[in-house]
Every structure is written in structure tokens, then in C-alpha cells.
Coordinates of C-alpha atoms and ligand atoms in Angstrom, one line a residue:
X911 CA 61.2 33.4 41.6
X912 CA 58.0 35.4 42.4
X913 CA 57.6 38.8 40.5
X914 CA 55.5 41.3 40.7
X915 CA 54.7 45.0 40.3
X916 CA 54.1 47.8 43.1
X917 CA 52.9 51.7 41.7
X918 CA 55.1 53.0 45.1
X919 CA 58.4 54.4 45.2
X920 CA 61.2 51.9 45.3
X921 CA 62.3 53.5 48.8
X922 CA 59.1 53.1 50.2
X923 CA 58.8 49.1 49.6
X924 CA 60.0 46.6 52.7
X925 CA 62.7 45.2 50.8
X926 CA 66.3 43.5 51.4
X927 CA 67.1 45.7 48.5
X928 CA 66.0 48.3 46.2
X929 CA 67.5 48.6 42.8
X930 CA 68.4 51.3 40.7
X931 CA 70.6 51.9 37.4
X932 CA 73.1 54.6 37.2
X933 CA 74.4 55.4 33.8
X934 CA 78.1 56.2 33.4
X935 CA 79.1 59.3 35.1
X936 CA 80.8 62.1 33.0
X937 CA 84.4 62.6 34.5
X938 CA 84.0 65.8 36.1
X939 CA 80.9 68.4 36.5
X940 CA 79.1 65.5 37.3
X941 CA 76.7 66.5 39.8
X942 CA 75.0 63.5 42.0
X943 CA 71.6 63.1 40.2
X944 CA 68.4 64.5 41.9
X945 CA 66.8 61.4 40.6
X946 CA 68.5 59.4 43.2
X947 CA 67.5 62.4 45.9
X948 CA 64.8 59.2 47.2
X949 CA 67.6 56.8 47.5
X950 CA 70.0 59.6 49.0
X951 CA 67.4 60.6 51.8
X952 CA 66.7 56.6 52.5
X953 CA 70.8 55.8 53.2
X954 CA 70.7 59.5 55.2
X955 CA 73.1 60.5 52.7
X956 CA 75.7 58.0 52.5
X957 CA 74.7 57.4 48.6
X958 CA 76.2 61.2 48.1
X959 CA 79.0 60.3 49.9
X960 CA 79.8 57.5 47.7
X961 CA 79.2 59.0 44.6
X962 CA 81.4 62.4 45.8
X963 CA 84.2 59.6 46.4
X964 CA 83.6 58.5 42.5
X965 CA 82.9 54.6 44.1
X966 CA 80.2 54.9 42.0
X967 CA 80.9 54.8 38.6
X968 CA 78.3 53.6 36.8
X969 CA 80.7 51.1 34.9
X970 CA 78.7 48.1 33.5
X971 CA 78.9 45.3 35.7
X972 CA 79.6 47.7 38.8
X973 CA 77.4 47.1 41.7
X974 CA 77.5 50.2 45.0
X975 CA 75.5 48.7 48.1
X976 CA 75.0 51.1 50.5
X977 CA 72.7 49.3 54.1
X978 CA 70.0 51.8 55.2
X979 CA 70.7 52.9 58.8
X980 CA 67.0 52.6 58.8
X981 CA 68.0 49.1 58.9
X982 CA 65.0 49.1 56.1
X983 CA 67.4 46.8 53.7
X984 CA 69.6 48.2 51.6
X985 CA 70.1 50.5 48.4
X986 CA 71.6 49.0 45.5
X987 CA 73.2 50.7 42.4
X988 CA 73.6 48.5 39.2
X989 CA 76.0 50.0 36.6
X990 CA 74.5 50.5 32.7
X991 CA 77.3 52.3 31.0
X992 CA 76.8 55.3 28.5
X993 CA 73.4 56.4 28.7
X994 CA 73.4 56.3 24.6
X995 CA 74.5 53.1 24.3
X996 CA 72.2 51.1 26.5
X997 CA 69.1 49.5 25.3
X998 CA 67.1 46.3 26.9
X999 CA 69.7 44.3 27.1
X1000 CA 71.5 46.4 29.0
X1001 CA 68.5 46.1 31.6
X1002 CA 68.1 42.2 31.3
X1003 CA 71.8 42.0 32.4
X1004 CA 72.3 44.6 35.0
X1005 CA 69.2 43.1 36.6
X1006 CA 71.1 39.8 36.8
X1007 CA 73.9 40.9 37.8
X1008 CA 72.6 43.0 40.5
X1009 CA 70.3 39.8 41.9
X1010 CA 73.8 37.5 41.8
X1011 CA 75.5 40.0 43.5
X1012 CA 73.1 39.8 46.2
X1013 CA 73.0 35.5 46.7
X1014 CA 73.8 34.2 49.8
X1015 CA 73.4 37.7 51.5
X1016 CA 70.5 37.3 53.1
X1017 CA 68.2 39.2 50.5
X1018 CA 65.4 37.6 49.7
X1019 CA 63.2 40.3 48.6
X1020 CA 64.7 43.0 45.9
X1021 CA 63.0 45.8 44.1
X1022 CA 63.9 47.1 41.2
X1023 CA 63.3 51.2 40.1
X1024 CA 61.2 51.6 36.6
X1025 CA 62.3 54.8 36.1
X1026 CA 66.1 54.4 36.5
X1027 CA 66.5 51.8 33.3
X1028 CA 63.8 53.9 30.9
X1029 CA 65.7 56.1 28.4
X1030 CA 65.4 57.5 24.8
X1031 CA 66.1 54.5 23.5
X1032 CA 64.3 52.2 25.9
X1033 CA 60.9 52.5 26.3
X1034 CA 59.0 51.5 29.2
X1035 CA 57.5 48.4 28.6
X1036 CA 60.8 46.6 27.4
X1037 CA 62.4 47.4 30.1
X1038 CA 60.3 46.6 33.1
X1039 CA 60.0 43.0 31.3
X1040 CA 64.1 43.0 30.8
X1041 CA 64.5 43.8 34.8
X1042 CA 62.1 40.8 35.3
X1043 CA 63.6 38.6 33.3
X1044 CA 66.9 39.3 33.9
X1045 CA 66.1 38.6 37.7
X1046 CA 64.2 35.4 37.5
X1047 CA 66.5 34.3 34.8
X1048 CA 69.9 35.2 36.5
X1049 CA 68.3 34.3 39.9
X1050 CA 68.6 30.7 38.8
X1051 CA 70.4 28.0 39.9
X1052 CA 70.1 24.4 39.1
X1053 CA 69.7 22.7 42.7
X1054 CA 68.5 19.3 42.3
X1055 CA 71.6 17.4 43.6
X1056 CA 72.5 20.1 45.8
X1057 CA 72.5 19.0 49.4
X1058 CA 73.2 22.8 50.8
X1059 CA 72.1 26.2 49.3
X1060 CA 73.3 29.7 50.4
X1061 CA 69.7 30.4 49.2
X1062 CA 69.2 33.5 46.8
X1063 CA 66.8 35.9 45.6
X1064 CA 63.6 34.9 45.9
X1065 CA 61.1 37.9 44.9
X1066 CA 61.7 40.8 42.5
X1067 CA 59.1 43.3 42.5
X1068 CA 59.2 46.3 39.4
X1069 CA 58.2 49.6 41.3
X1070 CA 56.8 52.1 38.7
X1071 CA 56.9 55.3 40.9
X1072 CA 55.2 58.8 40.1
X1073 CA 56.9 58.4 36.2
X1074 CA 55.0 55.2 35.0
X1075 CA 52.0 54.6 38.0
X1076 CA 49.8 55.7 34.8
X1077 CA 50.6 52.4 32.8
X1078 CA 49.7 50.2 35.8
X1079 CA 47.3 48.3 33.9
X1080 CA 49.4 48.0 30.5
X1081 CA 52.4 46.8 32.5
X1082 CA 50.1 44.0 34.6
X1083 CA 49.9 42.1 31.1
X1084 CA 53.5 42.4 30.4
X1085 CA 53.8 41.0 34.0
X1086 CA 51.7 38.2 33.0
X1087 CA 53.5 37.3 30.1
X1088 CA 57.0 37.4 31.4
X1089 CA 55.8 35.2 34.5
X1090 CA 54.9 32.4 31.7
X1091 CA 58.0 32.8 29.8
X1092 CA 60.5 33.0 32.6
X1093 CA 58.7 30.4 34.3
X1094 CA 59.3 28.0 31.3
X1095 CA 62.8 29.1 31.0
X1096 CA 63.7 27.9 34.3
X1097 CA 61.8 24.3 33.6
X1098 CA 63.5 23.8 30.4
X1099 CA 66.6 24.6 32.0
X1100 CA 65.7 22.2 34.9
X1101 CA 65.0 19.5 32.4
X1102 CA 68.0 19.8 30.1
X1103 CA 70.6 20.0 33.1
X1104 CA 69.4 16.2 34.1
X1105 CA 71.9 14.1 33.4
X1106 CA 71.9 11.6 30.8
X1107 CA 70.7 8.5 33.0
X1108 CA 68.2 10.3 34.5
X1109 CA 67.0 12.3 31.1
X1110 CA 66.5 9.4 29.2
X1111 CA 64.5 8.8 25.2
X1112 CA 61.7 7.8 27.8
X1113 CA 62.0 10.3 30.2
X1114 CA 61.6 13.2 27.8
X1115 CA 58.6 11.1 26.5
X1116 CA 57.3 10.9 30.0
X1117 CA 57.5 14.9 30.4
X1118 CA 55.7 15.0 27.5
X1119 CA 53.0 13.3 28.4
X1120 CA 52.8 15.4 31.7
X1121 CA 52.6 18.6 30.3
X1122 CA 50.3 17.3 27.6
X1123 CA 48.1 16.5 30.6
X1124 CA 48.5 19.7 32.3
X1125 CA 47.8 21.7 29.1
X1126 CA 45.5 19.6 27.0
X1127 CA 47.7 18.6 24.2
X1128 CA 47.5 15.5 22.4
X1129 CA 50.6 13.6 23.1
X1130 CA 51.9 10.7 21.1
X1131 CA 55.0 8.5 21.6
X1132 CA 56.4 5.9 19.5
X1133 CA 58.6 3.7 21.1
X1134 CA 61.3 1.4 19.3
X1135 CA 58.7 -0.8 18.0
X1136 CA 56.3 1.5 16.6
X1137 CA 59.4 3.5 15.1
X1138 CA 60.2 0.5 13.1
X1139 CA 57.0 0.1 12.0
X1140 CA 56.5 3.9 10.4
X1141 CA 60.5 3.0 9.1
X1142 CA 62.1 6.2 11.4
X1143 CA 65.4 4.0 10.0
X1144 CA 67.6 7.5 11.6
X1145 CA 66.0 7.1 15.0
X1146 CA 66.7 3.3 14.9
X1147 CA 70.2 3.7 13.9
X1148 CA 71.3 6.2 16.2
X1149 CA 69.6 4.9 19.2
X1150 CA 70.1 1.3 18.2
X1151 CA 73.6 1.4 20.6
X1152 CA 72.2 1.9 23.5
X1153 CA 71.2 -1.1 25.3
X1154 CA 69.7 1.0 28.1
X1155 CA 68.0 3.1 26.7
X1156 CA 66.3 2.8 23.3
X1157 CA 64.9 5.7 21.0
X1158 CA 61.6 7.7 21.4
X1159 CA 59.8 10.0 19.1
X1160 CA 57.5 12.2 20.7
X1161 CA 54.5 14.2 18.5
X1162 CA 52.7 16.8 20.7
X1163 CA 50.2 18.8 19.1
X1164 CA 48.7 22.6 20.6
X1165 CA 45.3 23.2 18.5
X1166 CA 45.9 26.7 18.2
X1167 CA 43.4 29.8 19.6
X1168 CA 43.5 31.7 16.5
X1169 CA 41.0 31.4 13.3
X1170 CA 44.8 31.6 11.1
X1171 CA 44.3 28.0 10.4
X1172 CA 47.7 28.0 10.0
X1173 CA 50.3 24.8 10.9
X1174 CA 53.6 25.5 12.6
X1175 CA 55.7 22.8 13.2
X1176 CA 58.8 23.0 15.8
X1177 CA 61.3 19.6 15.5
X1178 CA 64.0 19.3 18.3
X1179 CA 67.3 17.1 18.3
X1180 CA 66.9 15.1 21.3
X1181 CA 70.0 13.1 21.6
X1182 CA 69.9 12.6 25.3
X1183 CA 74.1 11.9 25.5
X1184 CA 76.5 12.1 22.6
X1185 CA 79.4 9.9 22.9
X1186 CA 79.6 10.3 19.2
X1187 CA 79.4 6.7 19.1
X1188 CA 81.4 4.5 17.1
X1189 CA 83.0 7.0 15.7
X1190 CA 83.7 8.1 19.5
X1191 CA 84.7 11.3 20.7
X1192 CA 87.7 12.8 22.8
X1193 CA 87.4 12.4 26.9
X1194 CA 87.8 16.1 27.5
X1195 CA 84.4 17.9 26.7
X1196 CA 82.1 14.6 26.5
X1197 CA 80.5 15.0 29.8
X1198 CA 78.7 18.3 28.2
X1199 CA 77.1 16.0 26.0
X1200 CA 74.2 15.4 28.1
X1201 CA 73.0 18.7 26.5
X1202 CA 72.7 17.4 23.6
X1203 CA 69.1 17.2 24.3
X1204 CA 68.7 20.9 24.6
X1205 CA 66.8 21.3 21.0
X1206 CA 64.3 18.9 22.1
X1207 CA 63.8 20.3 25.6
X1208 CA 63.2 23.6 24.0
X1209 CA 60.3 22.1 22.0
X1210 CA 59.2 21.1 25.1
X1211 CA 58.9 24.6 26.5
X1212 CA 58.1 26.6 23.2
X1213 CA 54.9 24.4 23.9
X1214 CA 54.3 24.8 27.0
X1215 CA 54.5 28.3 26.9
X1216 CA 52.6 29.1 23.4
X1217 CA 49.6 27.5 24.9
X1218 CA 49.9 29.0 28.4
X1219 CA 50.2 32.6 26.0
X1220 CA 47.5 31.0 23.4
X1221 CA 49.3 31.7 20.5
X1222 CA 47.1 31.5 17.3
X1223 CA 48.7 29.3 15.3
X1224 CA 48.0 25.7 16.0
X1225 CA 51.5 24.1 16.6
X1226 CA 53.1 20.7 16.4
X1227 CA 55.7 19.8 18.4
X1228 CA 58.3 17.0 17.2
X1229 CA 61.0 15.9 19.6
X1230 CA 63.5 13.2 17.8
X1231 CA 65.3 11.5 20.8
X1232 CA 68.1 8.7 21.1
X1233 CA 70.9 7.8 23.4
X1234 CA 74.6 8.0 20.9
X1235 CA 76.9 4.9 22.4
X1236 CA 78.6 2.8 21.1
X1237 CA 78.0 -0.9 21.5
X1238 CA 78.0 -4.5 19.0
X1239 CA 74.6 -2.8 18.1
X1240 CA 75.3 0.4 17.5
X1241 CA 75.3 1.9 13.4
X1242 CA 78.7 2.1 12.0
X1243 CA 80.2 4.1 9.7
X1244 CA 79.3 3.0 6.0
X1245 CA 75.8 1.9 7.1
X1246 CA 72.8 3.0 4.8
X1247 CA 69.9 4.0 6.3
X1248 CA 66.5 4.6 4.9
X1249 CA 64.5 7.7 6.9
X1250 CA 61.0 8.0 7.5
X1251 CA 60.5 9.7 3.8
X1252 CA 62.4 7.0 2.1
X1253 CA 65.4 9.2 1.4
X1254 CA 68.7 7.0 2.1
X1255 CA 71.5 9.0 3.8
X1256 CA 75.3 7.0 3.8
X1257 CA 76.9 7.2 7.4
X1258 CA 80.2 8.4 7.4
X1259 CA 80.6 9.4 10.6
X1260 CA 78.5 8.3 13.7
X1261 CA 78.9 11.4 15.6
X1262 CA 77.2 13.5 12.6
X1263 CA 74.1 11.7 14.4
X1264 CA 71.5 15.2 14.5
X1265 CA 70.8 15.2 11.5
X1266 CA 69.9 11.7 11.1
X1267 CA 67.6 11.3 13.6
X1268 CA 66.1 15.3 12.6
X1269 CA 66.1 13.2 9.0
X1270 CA 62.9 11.3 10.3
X1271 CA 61.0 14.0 12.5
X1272 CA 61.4 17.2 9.9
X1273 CA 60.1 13.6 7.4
X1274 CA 57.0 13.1 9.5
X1275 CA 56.3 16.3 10.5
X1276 CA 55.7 17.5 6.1
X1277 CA 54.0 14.0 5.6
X1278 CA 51.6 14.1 8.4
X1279 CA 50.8 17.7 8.8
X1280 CA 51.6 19.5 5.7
X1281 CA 52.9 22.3 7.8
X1282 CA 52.6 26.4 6.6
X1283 CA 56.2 26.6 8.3
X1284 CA 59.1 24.1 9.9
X1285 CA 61.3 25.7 12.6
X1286 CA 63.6 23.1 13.9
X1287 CA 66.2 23.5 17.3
X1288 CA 69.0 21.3 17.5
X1289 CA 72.8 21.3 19.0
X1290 CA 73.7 20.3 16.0
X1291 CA 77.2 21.5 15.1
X1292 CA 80.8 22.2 16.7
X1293 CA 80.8 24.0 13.2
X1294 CA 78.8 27.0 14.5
X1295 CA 80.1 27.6 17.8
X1296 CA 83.4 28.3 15.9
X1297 CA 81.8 30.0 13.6
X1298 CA 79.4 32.2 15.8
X1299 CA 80.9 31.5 19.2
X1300 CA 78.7 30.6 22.6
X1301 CA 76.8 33.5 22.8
X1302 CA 74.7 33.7 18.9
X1303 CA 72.5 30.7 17.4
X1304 CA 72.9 30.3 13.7
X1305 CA 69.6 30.8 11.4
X1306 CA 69.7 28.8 8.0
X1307 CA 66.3 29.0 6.6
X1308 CA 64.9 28.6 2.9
X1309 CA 62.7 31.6 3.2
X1310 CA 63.2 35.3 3.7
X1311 CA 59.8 36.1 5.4
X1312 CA 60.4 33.4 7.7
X1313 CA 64.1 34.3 8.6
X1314 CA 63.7 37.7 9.1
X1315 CA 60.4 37.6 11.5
X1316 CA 62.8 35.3 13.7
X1317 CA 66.0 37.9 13.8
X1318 CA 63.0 40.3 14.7
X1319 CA 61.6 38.3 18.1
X1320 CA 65.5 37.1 18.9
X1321 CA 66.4 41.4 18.5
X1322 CA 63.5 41.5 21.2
X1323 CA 64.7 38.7 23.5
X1324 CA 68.1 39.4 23.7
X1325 CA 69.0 36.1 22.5
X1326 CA 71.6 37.1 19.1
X1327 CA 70.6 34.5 16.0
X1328 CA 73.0 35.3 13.1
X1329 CA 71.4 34.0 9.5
X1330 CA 73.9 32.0 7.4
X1331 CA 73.7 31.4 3.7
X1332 CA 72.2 28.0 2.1
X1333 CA 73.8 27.6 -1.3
X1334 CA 74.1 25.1 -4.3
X1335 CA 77.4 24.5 -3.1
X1336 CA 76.9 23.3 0.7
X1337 CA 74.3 20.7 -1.2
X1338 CA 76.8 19.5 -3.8
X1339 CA 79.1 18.3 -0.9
X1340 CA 76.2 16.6 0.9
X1341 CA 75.4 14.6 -2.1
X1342 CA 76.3 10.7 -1.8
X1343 CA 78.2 8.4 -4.1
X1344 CA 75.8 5.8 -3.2
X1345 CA 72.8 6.7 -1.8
X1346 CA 70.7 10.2 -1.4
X1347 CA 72.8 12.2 1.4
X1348 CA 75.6 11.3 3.2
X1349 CA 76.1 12.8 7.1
X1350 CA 79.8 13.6 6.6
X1351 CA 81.3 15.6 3.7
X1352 CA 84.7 15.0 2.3
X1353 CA 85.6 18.7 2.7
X1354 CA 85.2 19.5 6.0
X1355 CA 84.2 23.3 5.2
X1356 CA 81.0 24.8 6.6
X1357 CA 80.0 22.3 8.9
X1358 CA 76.8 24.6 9.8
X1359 CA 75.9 24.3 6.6
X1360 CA 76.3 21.5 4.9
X1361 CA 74.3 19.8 8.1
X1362 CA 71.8 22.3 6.9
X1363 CA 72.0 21.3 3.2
X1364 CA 71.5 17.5 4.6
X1365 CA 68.6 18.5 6.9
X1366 CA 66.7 20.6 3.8
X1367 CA 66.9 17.3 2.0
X1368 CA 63.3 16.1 4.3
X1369 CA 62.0 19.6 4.6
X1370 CA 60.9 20.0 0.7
X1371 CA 59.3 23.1 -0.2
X1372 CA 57.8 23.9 3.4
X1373 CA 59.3 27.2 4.4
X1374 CA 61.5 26.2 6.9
X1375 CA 64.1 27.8 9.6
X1376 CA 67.3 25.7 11.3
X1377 CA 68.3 27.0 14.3
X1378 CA 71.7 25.7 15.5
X1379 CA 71.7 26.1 19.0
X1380 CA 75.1 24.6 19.8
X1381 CA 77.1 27.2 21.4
X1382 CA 74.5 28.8 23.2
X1383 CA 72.6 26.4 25.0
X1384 CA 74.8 25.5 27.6
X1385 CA 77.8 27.1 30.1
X1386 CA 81.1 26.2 31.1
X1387 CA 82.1 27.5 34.2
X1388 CA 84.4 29.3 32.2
X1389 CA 82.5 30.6 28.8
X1390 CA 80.4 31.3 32.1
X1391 CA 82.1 34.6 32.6
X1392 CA 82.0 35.8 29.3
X1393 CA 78.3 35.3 28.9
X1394 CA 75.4 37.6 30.4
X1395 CA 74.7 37.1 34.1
X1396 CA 71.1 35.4 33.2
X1397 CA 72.7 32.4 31.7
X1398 CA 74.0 30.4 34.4
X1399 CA 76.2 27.3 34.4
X1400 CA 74.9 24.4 32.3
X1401 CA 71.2 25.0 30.7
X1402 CA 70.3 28.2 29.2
X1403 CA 66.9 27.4 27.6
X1404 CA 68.5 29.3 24.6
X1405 CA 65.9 29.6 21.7
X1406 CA 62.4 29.7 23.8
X1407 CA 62.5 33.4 24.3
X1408 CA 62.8 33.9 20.4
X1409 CA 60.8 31.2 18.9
X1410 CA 58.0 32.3 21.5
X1411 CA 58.2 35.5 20.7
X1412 CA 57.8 34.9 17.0
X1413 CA 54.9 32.5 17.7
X1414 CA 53.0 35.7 19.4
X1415 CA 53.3 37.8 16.6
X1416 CA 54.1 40.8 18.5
Ligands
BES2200 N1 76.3 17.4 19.2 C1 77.3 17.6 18.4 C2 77.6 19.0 18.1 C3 78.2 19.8 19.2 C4 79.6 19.7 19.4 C5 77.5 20.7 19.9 C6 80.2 20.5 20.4 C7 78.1 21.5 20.9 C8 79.4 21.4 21.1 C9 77.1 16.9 17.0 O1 76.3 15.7 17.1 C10 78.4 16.5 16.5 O2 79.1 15.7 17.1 N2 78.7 17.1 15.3 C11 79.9 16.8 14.7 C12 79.6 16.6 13.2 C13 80.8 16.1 12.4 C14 81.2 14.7 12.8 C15 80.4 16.2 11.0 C16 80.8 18.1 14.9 O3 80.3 19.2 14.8 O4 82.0 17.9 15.1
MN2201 MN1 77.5 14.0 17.5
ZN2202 ZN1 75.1 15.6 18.7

């Protein structure tokens, strides 16, 4: 989706729609708002009319379109609820839910009105990039193997008006920046809806190298062969059942524009479908396994958009990827296997296969580049969407700094992280009888975070943060409903928004 900003008036744009806000309405003495006098004058009073019938409500979720008899588009009014209560969020959504509303209506251009989303609470600048993100974001739709489209929104424009025309300039940067980051959104969401014969190990690889070129990273990919050679013995064992499609690892590397000198590395699971192999999974929910990828996809776009931003740090990029079948080559359980560090981690179960491939990229990732910090992204558990549900990521991490930097950037984005505790206990259940780890406790408590306590295993001493993006990085059509009208069915790009945001060090 295009966005942009105008200085005008909202009323005064050629638009299929303009788009304001309207807080919940008292129940009585509510007179209509002067602030929408603009809007009234444009629909020659039929706005009034609609708010003196109380059809306007200004209920979240509620949407009044009222067709200018101009014929100069419509005017649109997107519930916020209580005034009090609303903060960017509340902007991010209404946005998308006003720009849905609209699809396959005819409305390709919509504006939306500064002034109408700005309160005590929400300052100017948050929300002109909520309304823009929530459009682009909700405007989304995954149509690759779509042969028809009703067609949707295709340009949102921010009007600032007489209240913020001043910050023009301040507001182009935030323009800038939310282009990047939406734009990056949608391509991460683009990649991780592929299915899993399309989105292969060497697929992702292959993107990688793409964008590499594009952005002037140095790319590296190590194919089956050249993971045997460094002994990536998790890589091998989880990919080793696919016939089709064998195992990549993929280093990327952003040199950083800042003097910091400082090494950030960001490790993805990358398990491109998870039949759970051997140790095989039920029919019902396997087909949203081809998101299983989605950690490594949002390496993918954490990059992209760092270096588009220029971020200071210099960041390294890890994405550990491998098809989980099974097959008469696949692992089994009671195999030992030796990762990239030399740590030996019992199977138990095949389907706990994350961790074992994140076993050799968090490995490499200390060994080659000593990194100042490890985040890692990975769909790791069933344990925390229980636990946290679809709409919050869970946040184990070994250090407080870390941790709390990234509940800042994710209380920016809008994307909830919740941290969990890491305890003496959780790595007492990972320990093995016969070798170092084992992927599968006997206890089945705390899934989260005994894969957590397994993972911290190849991280050492390196600060380090786990973000278990499980529930969150994909949609159902029907968690669909429950969600926020910017995540669409399949791919969210969950995580990308935050981690950025923490890279930038706003
Ligand atoms: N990819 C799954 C985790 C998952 C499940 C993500 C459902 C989103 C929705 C992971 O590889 C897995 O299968 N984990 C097992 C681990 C268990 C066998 C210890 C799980 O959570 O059930
Ligand atoms: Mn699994
Ligand atoms: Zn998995």
C-alpha cells in the first residue's frame, strides 16, 4: 500500500474515503462534536443526522459511512471507545478495521484525520505511524494463488490539518520509517505464507542471497555437505528425513552504521514444515505447520529492515532451516546427536525438533562472532500458546537489561511479549541420563521453558533473549476474529516490529 502525508484538511483531499475517530459518546447531553463540523458540512449534514439517531456510537470496532452528495467519496467514522482508555493501539486497529471495512467497495484511496486519533494520552507522532500501520498492515492480503481479487485499499494518506501542519517535517521521517517497516512486514508475511514445497531449506537460502544482493550483506549458505563438515549434527538430524528437500543454514551479516562496535546476533527456527516426524503429529492442525518457518523469516526481515533504517549495531543474522518428515532416513527417537558446539542432546521426541536445529545456529553464532547480545525467534512451543494464548510472544532471557529494552520496543509496536521465568528447576528437567540435554522432559510441565533451559545450554554467558513466537505468528480463520484487524489470516510477521524497534534504540 502507498502512504503518504497531506498538511490539508481531510475533507478537502480527493478521496474514496476520509477517515476520522469518534470516541465513545456519553449517553445523553452528548452534543455532536464541532470537531466533525468539516465532515458535517462535506455530507450536507447527514453526519448530524446520524449521530442525532445515536447510529453513531463510537463503540470500538463500529464503522458509520455516510457517501458525500458531492459525490466527492465518502466520510467514514471509525469507533475508539472511551476517550481515557485509548492509546496507539487503539489507532493501529481502528485504522484496520476501517480500511477492511472498505475492501471490495470500490475505495481505493482513503485518508485518515490526524487530529481525530491524538489525545492526552496519545501523542502525535504515535499515532499518525499507528494509522499508517494499521492501514498497510490490515490492508493486506496474501494473493499469490488467488486467481480473482475484489481489490482493496490501495493508498492511505495521514492528513495533519490546521492542529499538526506545524510538525510537517518531524512527521515526513516517521513516514519514512513506517514505509520501511510496513513494507517489510508485508514481505515477511508474503514469504512465510508460501507453502512448504514452494518455501523450501533452499528457497529461504535463495531469498537470502537476494536481499543480500539488494542490500549489501554478506550472505553465506551451507548446504548439507558443508553442514556436515562444521558437525551442525541438529541440522542433519532434523532435515535428514526429507528426501526432497535437505537442510540449509544461512549466515547473513549487516556491518552496522554506528561506531558502537557492538555484535547483535538474531537466530531463527526455520523448519520449513513440521510433521513432527517420526514421532508424527495429529492430521487436524498439521497443514499450519508450514509456518513453522516464521522465526526464520522474521530474521529475514529484522535484516532487511535494520539496514534499510541503518541501525548502529552491526547484526548477524542466523536462519537454522530443515524440512521435519518422516522417512527410513529420518532421526528417531533415542538418537544422540552431537551439535555444532559438541554438546550431545538425547532425542526423545522428534517433534521437539526447534530446539535442535536452534542447538547448532545459537552454537555458531557465540563461536564465530562472540556476540554482545543473542535474540533468537522461533515457533517453538504448543507450550506457550497455552500458556500466553495467540495474541502475546513469550520473552525468556538471561538478562534484565536485555529483557526489559525488548518489553519497551514491543509496548511501542503493539505486538504484547510477556517475560517468563528461567530457573534451576526448568534446567534440572532438561538434563539427560546419557548425554548433555535431552529435547523432551519426563514431566511435561512448562514446555516454554524447559525448551528455553535446552536452548541456554549453546548460548553460554552471552546475554541472550528467546522469543517464542508460536501463537502469534500465524491466523486461523477463526483465532482470526479475536485478533486485531492488522493480522490477517496466515502470516503475521509477528516479532519484526519489536526486535526492530529495539535495534533502533528509540
Ligand atoms: N512447531 C512446534 C510448536 C508449535 C505447535 C507451534 C503448535 C505452534 C503451534 C514444535 O516443533 C513442537 O512440535 N513442539 C512440541 C514439543 C514437544 C514434543 C516437547 C510441542 O510443543 O508440542
Ligand atoms: Mn515440532
Ligand atoms: Zn516445530
Amino acid at each position: 500500500m502507498k502512504l503518504a502525508l497531506d498538511k490539508r484538511d481531510v475533507t478537502l483531499g480527493s478521496l474514496d474515503a476520509s477517515i476520522s475517530g469518534v470516541f465513545q459518546r456519553a449517553e445523553k447531553d452528548d452534543a455532536f462534536p464541532r470537531t466533525f463540523a468539516r465532515e458535517d458540512a462535506a455530507t450536507d449534514g447527514l453526519l448530524k443526522a446520524a449521530w442525532d439517531r445515536r447510529e453513531i456510537r463510537g463503540r470500538k470496532k463500529e464503522i458509520t459511512v455516510v457517501h458525500r452528495p458531492d459525490g466527492k467519496g465518502r466520510v467514514v467514522l471509525v469507533g475508539l471507545g472511551t476517550r481515557t482508555a485509548a492509546n496507539h493501539e487503539t489507532a493501529r486497529r481502528a485504522a484496520a478495521e476501517a480500511v477492511r471495512a472498505l475492501r471490495g467497495k470500490g475505495a481505493r484511496t482513503v485518508g485518515f484525520r490526524l487530529a481525530s486519533f491524538v489525545t492526552e494520552q496519545v501523542g502525535s507522532e504515535a499515532a499518525f505511524e499507528a494509522l499508517l500501520e494499521g492501514a498497510a498492515l490490515g490492508g493486506y492480503e496474501f494473493l499469490r494463488y488467488k486467481t480473482k481479487t475484489d481489490g482493496g485499499v490501495e493508498e492511505a494518506v495521514v492528513f495533519l490539518g490546521e492542529e499538526h501542519q506545524r510538525e510537517e517535517a518531524g512527521l515526513k521521517r516517521h513516514l519514512e520509517r513506517t514505509v520501511v517497516l510496513t513494507e517489510t512486514v508485508v514481505w515477511t508475511r508474503d514469504l512465510a505464507n508460501l507453502p512448504a514445497d514452494t518455501a523450501s531449506p533452499a528457497r529461504l537460502a535463495d531469498e537470502a542471497v537476494r536481499l543480500g544482493k539488494e542490500l549489501d550483506f554478506k550472505v553465506q549458505v551451507f548446504d548439507e555437505k558443508k553442514l556436515a563438515e562444521l558437525k551442525c549434527g541438529g541440522l542433519l538430524a532434523v532435515g535428514g528425513g526429507s528426501t526432497t528437500h535437505p537442510p540449509r543454514m544461512v549466515v547473513i551479516e549487516y556491518p552496522g552504521a554506528g561506531r558502537t562496535g557492538k555484535t547483535i546476533a538474531i537466530v531463527g527456527k526455520g523448519i520449513t514444515f513440521d510433521s513432527g516426524g517420526l514421532s508424527i503429529k495429529p492430521a487436524a492442525t498439521m497443514s499450519e505447520m508450514k509456518f513453522d518457518k516464521s522465526g526464520a523469516v522474521a530474521v529475514l526481515g529484522i535484516l532487511r529492515a535494520a539496514a534499510l533504517r541503518k541501525v548502529a549495531p552491526r547484526i548477524v543474522g542466523i536462519l537454522c532451516c530443515a524440512e521435519n518428515v518422516p522417512s527410513g532416513t529420518s532421526y528417531r527417537p533415542g538418537d544422540i546427536v552431537r551439535a555444532y558446539d559438541g554438546h550431545t542432546m538425547e532425542i526423545l521426541n522428534t517433534d521437539a525438533e526447534g530446539r535442535v536445529v536452534l542447538a547448532d545456529g545459537l552454537g555458531y553464532a557465540v563461536d564465530k562472532y562472540h556476540p554482545d547480545e543473542i535474540i533468537d525467534l522461533a515457533t517453538l512451543t504448543g507450550a506457550q500458546v497455552v500458556a500466553l494464548g495467540d495474541d502475546t510472544g513469550g520473552l525468556v532471557s538471561n538478562d534484565d537489561k536485555l529483557a526489559n529494552l525488548l518489553l519497551e520496543a514491543s509496548a511501542r509496536s503493539g505486538e504484547p511479549f510477556w517475560r517468563m521465568p528461567l530457573t534451576d528447576y526448568h534446567r534440572e528437567l532438561v538434563k539427560s541420563d546419557i548425554a548433555d540435554v535431552r529435547n523432551h522432559t519426563e514431566l511435561t510441565v512448562a514446555g516454554m521453558l524447559t525448551a528455553s533451559a535446552f536452548l541456554e545450554t549453546f548460548v553460554g554467558a552471552t546475554p541472550w533473549a528467546h522469543l517464542d513466537i508460536a501463537g502469534a505468528s500465524w491466523t486461523t480463520p477463526s483465532t482470526r476474529k479475536w485478533q486485531p484487524a492488522y493480522q490477517n489470516p496466515g502470516a503475521t510477521g509477528f516479532g519484526v516490529r519489536t526486535v526492530v524497534g529495539y535495534l533502533e534504540g528509540r
